[in-house]
Short mmCIF file of C-alpha atoms in Angstrom, two decimals:
data_model
loop_
_atom_site.label_atom_id
_atom_site.label_comp_id
_atom_site.label_asym_id
_atom_site.label_seq_id
_atom_site.Cartn_x
_atom_site.Cartn_y
_atom_site.Cartn_z
CA MET A 324 -1.26 121.80 173.26
CA GLY A 325 -1.54 120.84 169.62
CA VAL A 326 1.47 120.30 167.38
CA LEU A 327 1.78 122.49 164.31
CA ASP A 328 1.92 120.72 160.95
CA THR A 329 5.36 122.06 160.12
CA GLU A 330 8.93 120.85 159.98
CA PHE A 331 9.74 123.37 162.75
CA SER A 332 7.14 122.46 165.37
CA GLY A 333 9.27 123.71 168.25
CA PRO A 334 11.40 126.77 168.89
CA TYR A 335 14.09 127.42 166.31
CA MET A 336 17.06 129.40 167.61
CA LEU A 337 19.43 131.51 165.56
CA SER A 338 22.50 133.32 166.74
CA GLN A 339 22.35 137.11 166.90
CA SER A 340 24.65 137.47 163.88
CA GLU A 341 22.45 135.17 161.76
CA THR A 342 19.29 137.00 162.81
CA GLU A 343 20.79 140.37 161.87
CA SER A 344 21.98 138.96 158.54
CA CYS A 345 18.46 137.74 157.66
CA LEU A 346 16.89 141.07 158.60
CA GLU A 347 19.48 143.06 156.66
CA LYS A 348 19.01 140.91 153.57
CA GLN A 349 15.24 141.45 153.72
CA LEU A 350 15.73 145.20 154.13
CA GLU A 351 18.02 145.35 151.09
CA GLU A 352 15.36 143.62 148.99
CA TYR A 353 13.12 146.62 149.70
CA GLY A 354 15.87 149.08 148.77
CA GLY A 355 17.02 149.81 152.31
CA LYS A 356 20.57 150.01 153.58
CA VAL A 357 22.11 149.67 157.04
CA GLU A 358 24.79 152.24 157.87
CA ARG A 359 26.76 151.04 160.85
CA GLU A 360 29.02 152.81 163.33
CA ARG A 361 26.75 155.84 163.67
CA LYS A 362 25.78 157.46 166.98
CA LEU A 363 22.80 159.79 167.30
CA GLN A 364 23.78 163.18 168.69
CA LEU A 365 20.71 165.36 168.18
CA LEU A 366 17.18 165.07 166.86
CA PHE A 367 14.97 168.05 166.13
CA ARG A 368 11.62 168.27 164.37
CA ASP A 369 9.15 170.76 162.95
CA ASP A 370 5.94 170.65 160.92
CA ASN A 371 7.85 169.78 157.74
CA GLY A 372 9.89 166.83 158.96
CA VAL A 373 12.69 165.62 161.21
CA SER A 374 16.42 166.34 161.14
CA VAL A 375 18.91 163.96 162.70
CA ARG A 376 22.52 164.74 163.53
CA PHE A 377 24.84 161.82 164.15
CA ARG A 378 28.52 161.12 164.63
CA LYS A 379 30.57 158.39 163.05
CA ILE A 380 32.13 155.89 165.47
CA SER A 381 35.28 153.97 164.57
CA GLN A 382 35.42 150.18 164.91
CA ASP A 383 37.44 150.48 168.12
CA GLY A 384 34.62 152.49 169.70
CA TYR A 385 36.15 155.98 169.53
CA ASP A 386 34.31 159.01 168.14
CA GLU A 387 35.77 160.24 164.89
CA HIS A 388 34.25 163.69 165.58
CA LYS A 389 32.80 163.87 162.09
CA GLU A 390 29.17 164.92 162.35
CA GLU A 391 26.63 164.39 159.60
CA GLU A 392 23.02 165.49 159.31
CA ILE A 393 20.09 164.06 157.40
CA SER A 394 16.49 165.24 156.97
CA CYS A 395 13.50 162.94 156.61
CA GLN A 396 9.74 162.79 156.92
CA TYR A 397 9.67 160.43 159.90
CA VAL A 398 12.05 158.81 162.39
CA VAL A 399 11.45 155.43 164.05
CA GLY A 400 13.68 154.85 167.07
CA CYS A 401 14.57 151.18 167.53
CA ASP A 402 17.65 152.01 169.58
CA GLY A 403 17.01 149.93 172.68
CA SER A 404 16.09 150.56 176.28
CA HIS A 405 18.38 153.60 176.58
CA SER A 406 16.86 155.10 173.42
CA MET A 407 18.19 158.54 172.50
CA VAL A 408 15.30 158.90 170.06
CA ARG A 409 12.77 158.36 172.85
CA LYS A 410 14.49 160.89 175.09
CA SER A 411 14.70 163.42 172.26
CA ALA A 412 10.96 163.00 171.64
CA ASN A 413 10.27 163.73 175.35
CA LEU A 414 8.63 160.35 175.89
CA LYS A 415 8.70 158.93 179.40
CA PHE A 416 9.80 155.33 180.07
CA GLU A 417 7.93 154.19 183.14
CA GLY A 418 8.48 150.97 185.08
CA SER A 419 11.31 149.23 186.89
CA ALA A 420 13.72 146.28 186.80
CA TYR A 421 13.56 143.01 188.70
CA ALA A 422 16.33 142.37 191.21
CA SER A 423 17.91 139.22 189.73
CA ASP A 424 20.52 139.18 187.01
CA PHE A 425 20.50 136.68 184.15
CA LEU A 426 23.34 135.40 182.01
CA LEU A 427 23.24 134.38 178.36
CA ALA A 428 25.95 132.10 176.98
CA ASP A 429 26.59 130.09 173.83
CA VAL A 430 28.28 126.79 174.69
CA LYS A 431 28.72 123.17 173.64
CA LEU A 432 27.44 120.62 176.15
CA LYS A 433 27.92 116.93 176.87
CA TRP A 434 24.73 115.52 178.34
CA ASP A 435 22.04 112.85 178.03
CA TYR A 436 19.11 115.08 177.02
CA ALA A 437 17.66 115.18 173.50
CA PRO A 438 19.77 117.59 171.41
CA ASP A 439 16.82 119.08 169.50
CA ARG A 440 14.60 119.99 172.45
CA LEU A 441 14.36 123.00 174.69
CA THR A 442 15.35 121.87 178.19
CA MET A 443 14.60 123.68 181.46
CA LEU A 444 16.49 122.77 184.65
CA MET A 445 14.92 124.02 187.88
CA GLY A 446 16.33 124.19 191.39
CA THR A 447 17.37 127.16 193.48
CA GLY A 448 17.13 129.05 190.19
CA PHE A 449 16.70 127.96 186.60
CA MET A 450 18.76 127.26 183.50
CA MET A 451 17.11 127.17 180.09
CA CYS A 452 18.98 125.35 177.31
CA LEU A 453 17.97 126.19 173.74
CA PRO A 454 19.52 124.22 170.87
CA LEU A 455 21.54 126.08 168.23
CA LYS A 456 23.51 124.64 165.33
CA ASP A 457 26.32 122.09 165.43
CA GLY A 458 25.69 120.81 168.94
CA ALA A 459 25.79 124.26 170.55
CA TYR A 460 23.24 125.66 172.99
CA ARG A 461 22.10 129.09 174.09
CA LEU A 462 21.92 129.00 177.90
CA VAL A 463 19.85 131.36 180.01
CA LEU A 464 20.86 131.22 183.68
CA SER A 465 19.41 133.01 186.67
CA VAL A 466 21.99 134.67 188.92
CA PRO A 467 20.73 135.80 192.35
CA THR A 468 22.09 139.18 193.44
CA GLU A 469 22.65 140.70 196.85
CA ASN A 470 23.38 144.41 197.29
CA GLU A 471 23.95 144.80 193.54
CA GLU A 472 26.62 142.08 193.58
CA SER A 473 26.40 138.69 191.96
CA SER A 474 26.59 135.63 194.19
CA TYR A 475 29.60 134.58 192.12
CA GLY A 476 31.57 137.81 192.02
CA GLU A 477 31.09 141.50 191.36
CA SER A 478 28.08 142.27 189.16
CA THR A 479 29.55 144.23 186.26
CA ASP A 480 28.18 144.99 182.82
CA GLU A 481 30.53 142.37 181.37
CA PRO A 482 30.14 139.00 183.11
CA THR A 483 33.28 137.00 183.81
CA LEU A 484 34.01 133.37 182.99
CA GLN A 485 34.25 132.72 186.75
CA GLU A 486 30.75 134.09 187.28
CA PHE A 487 29.32 131.98 184.46
CA GLU A 488 31.00 128.80 185.70
CA GLY A 489 29.71 129.40 189.23
CA ALA A 490 26.15 129.84 188.01
CA PHE A 491 26.43 126.82 185.70
CA GLN A 492 27.75 124.51 188.43
CA ARG A 493 24.94 125.57 190.77
CA LEU A 494 22.21 124.88 188.22
CA ALA A 495 23.60 121.96 186.20
CA THR A 496 22.09 118.70 187.45
CA GLY A 497 22.80 115.16 186.32
CA ASN A 498 25.41 114.26 183.75
CA ILE A 499 26.08 117.67 182.18
CA GLN A 500 29.51 118.97 181.24
CA LEU A 501 30.87 121.91 179.29
CA GLU A 502 32.90 120.79 176.27
CA ASP A 503 34.63 124.17 175.91
CA PRO A 504 34.45 127.63 177.47
CA PRO A 505 31.54 129.75 176.18
CA THR A 506 32.05 131.51 172.86
CA TRP A 507 29.90 134.41 174.09
CA ILE A 508 28.55 135.59 177.47
CA ALA A 509 26.23 138.50 178.21
CA ARG A 510 24.24 139.79 181.16
CA PHE A 511 20.71 141.13 181.20
CA LYS A 512 17.99 142.11 183.62
CA LEU A 513 14.25 141.60 183.27
CA HIS A 514 12.35 144.85 183.13
CA HIS A 515 8.75 145.87 182.92
CA ARG A 516 8.84 149.28 181.27
CA ILE A 517 6.75 151.04 178.65
CA ALA A 518 6.85 154.44 177.00
CA ASP A 519 3.95 156.71 177.85
CA ASP A 520 3.30 156.94 174.09
CA PHE A 521 4.81 155.27 171.02
CA ARG A 522 4.64 158.47 169.00
CA ASN A 523 5.23 162.18 169.31
CA GLY A 524 4.46 163.93 166.04
CA ARG A 525 6.77 162.57 163.36
CA VAL A 526 8.88 160.52 165.78
CA PHE A 527 8.02 156.91 166.65
CA VAL A 528 9.62 154.38 168.99
CA ALA A 529 9.50 150.59 168.60
CA GLY A 530 11.00 147.45 170.07
CA ASP A 531 12.87 147.81 173.36
CA ALA A 532 12.87 151.58 172.90
CA ALA A 533 9.09 151.46 173.29
CA HIS A 534 8.53 148.69 175.81
CA ILE A 535 10.41 145.99 177.69
CA PRO A 536 7.91 143.37 178.84
CA PHE A 537 8.81 140.51 181.14
CA THR A 538 8.78 138.01 178.27
CA SER A 539 11.04 137.92 175.23
CA TRP A 540 12.20 135.62 172.39
CA GLY A 541 8.91 135.61 170.52
CA PRO A 542 5.89 136.81 172.53
CA ARG A 543 6.75 140.39 171.57
CA ASN A 544 6.55 139.81 167.83
CA GLU A 545 2.81 140.09 167.40
CA HIS A 546 2.78 143.89 166.93
CA ARG A 547 5.94 144.34 164.87
CA HIS A 548 4.16 144.34 161.53
CA SER A 549 1.48 146.75 162.75
CA ARG A 550 4.12 149.15 164.10
CA CYS A 551 5.73 149.26 160.65
CA TYR A 552 2.49 149.19 158.69
CA GLN A 553 0.63 151.95 160.53
CA PRO A 554 3.22 154.72 159.89
CA TRP A 555 3.22 153.74 156.20
CA MET A 556 -0.58 153.98 156.08
CA GLU A 557 -0.53 157.36 157.76
CA THR A 558 2.15 158.60 155.37
CA ARG A 559 0.10 157.51 152.37
CA TYR A 560 -3.43 158.28 153.52
CA GLY A 561 -3.03 160.61 156.49
CA SER A 562 -3.52 160.06 160.21
CA SER A 563 -6.99 159.18 161.42
CA GLN A 564 -6.30 160.61 164.86
CA GLY A 565 -4.17 163.62 164.07
CA GLU A 566 -0.60 164.27 165.11
CA LYS A 567 0.40 164.99 168.64
#
């Protein structure tokens, strides 16, 4: 493989909070605004547009029971694999999940590998180590499951420190040590799912709401601009294929 003539010739990792901050700043430059702590309750559409009813959620996660409604020309649902927008648009989400669980964790490591390189450790599973800032790493660890339970404890939505440490000790080879407990741990599964259509009339779905391919962290970016650009073109010049 050739090396790109750029200062960032390899993968460059940002934390989730930094990524969201960059995206929000770019949105604000175009006059957009992110309103947080809102939960979609109902979506209904007609030939003139789309109406969305949502409920405000407090910071502690409780509904405040205050419903609001907005009307717009189009709605794009980027609300993840359990998309309420997709369900409201009567779009199917076909596919399935792979059996194994995976853990994500942000940690600081002591080891002999180069600090600015992506490192993959293989054995009975795998652990991918992606460099972040200030000596921290984003770890991706495979966790084999049996009968819906992790090999290192009960498989819950929120992974435990015990489960992470068990997976880390199994996969860490050589002179590798954790400096401190992880600052963040999450669990995910690999899916292969796709909506039967990305559009129904004035409602679109994008991102994980539209498809969850096996790969992530970059290979899914190639269509993001086209998904945003096409609705704008159709709004300005009309659809070439007609609405469904």
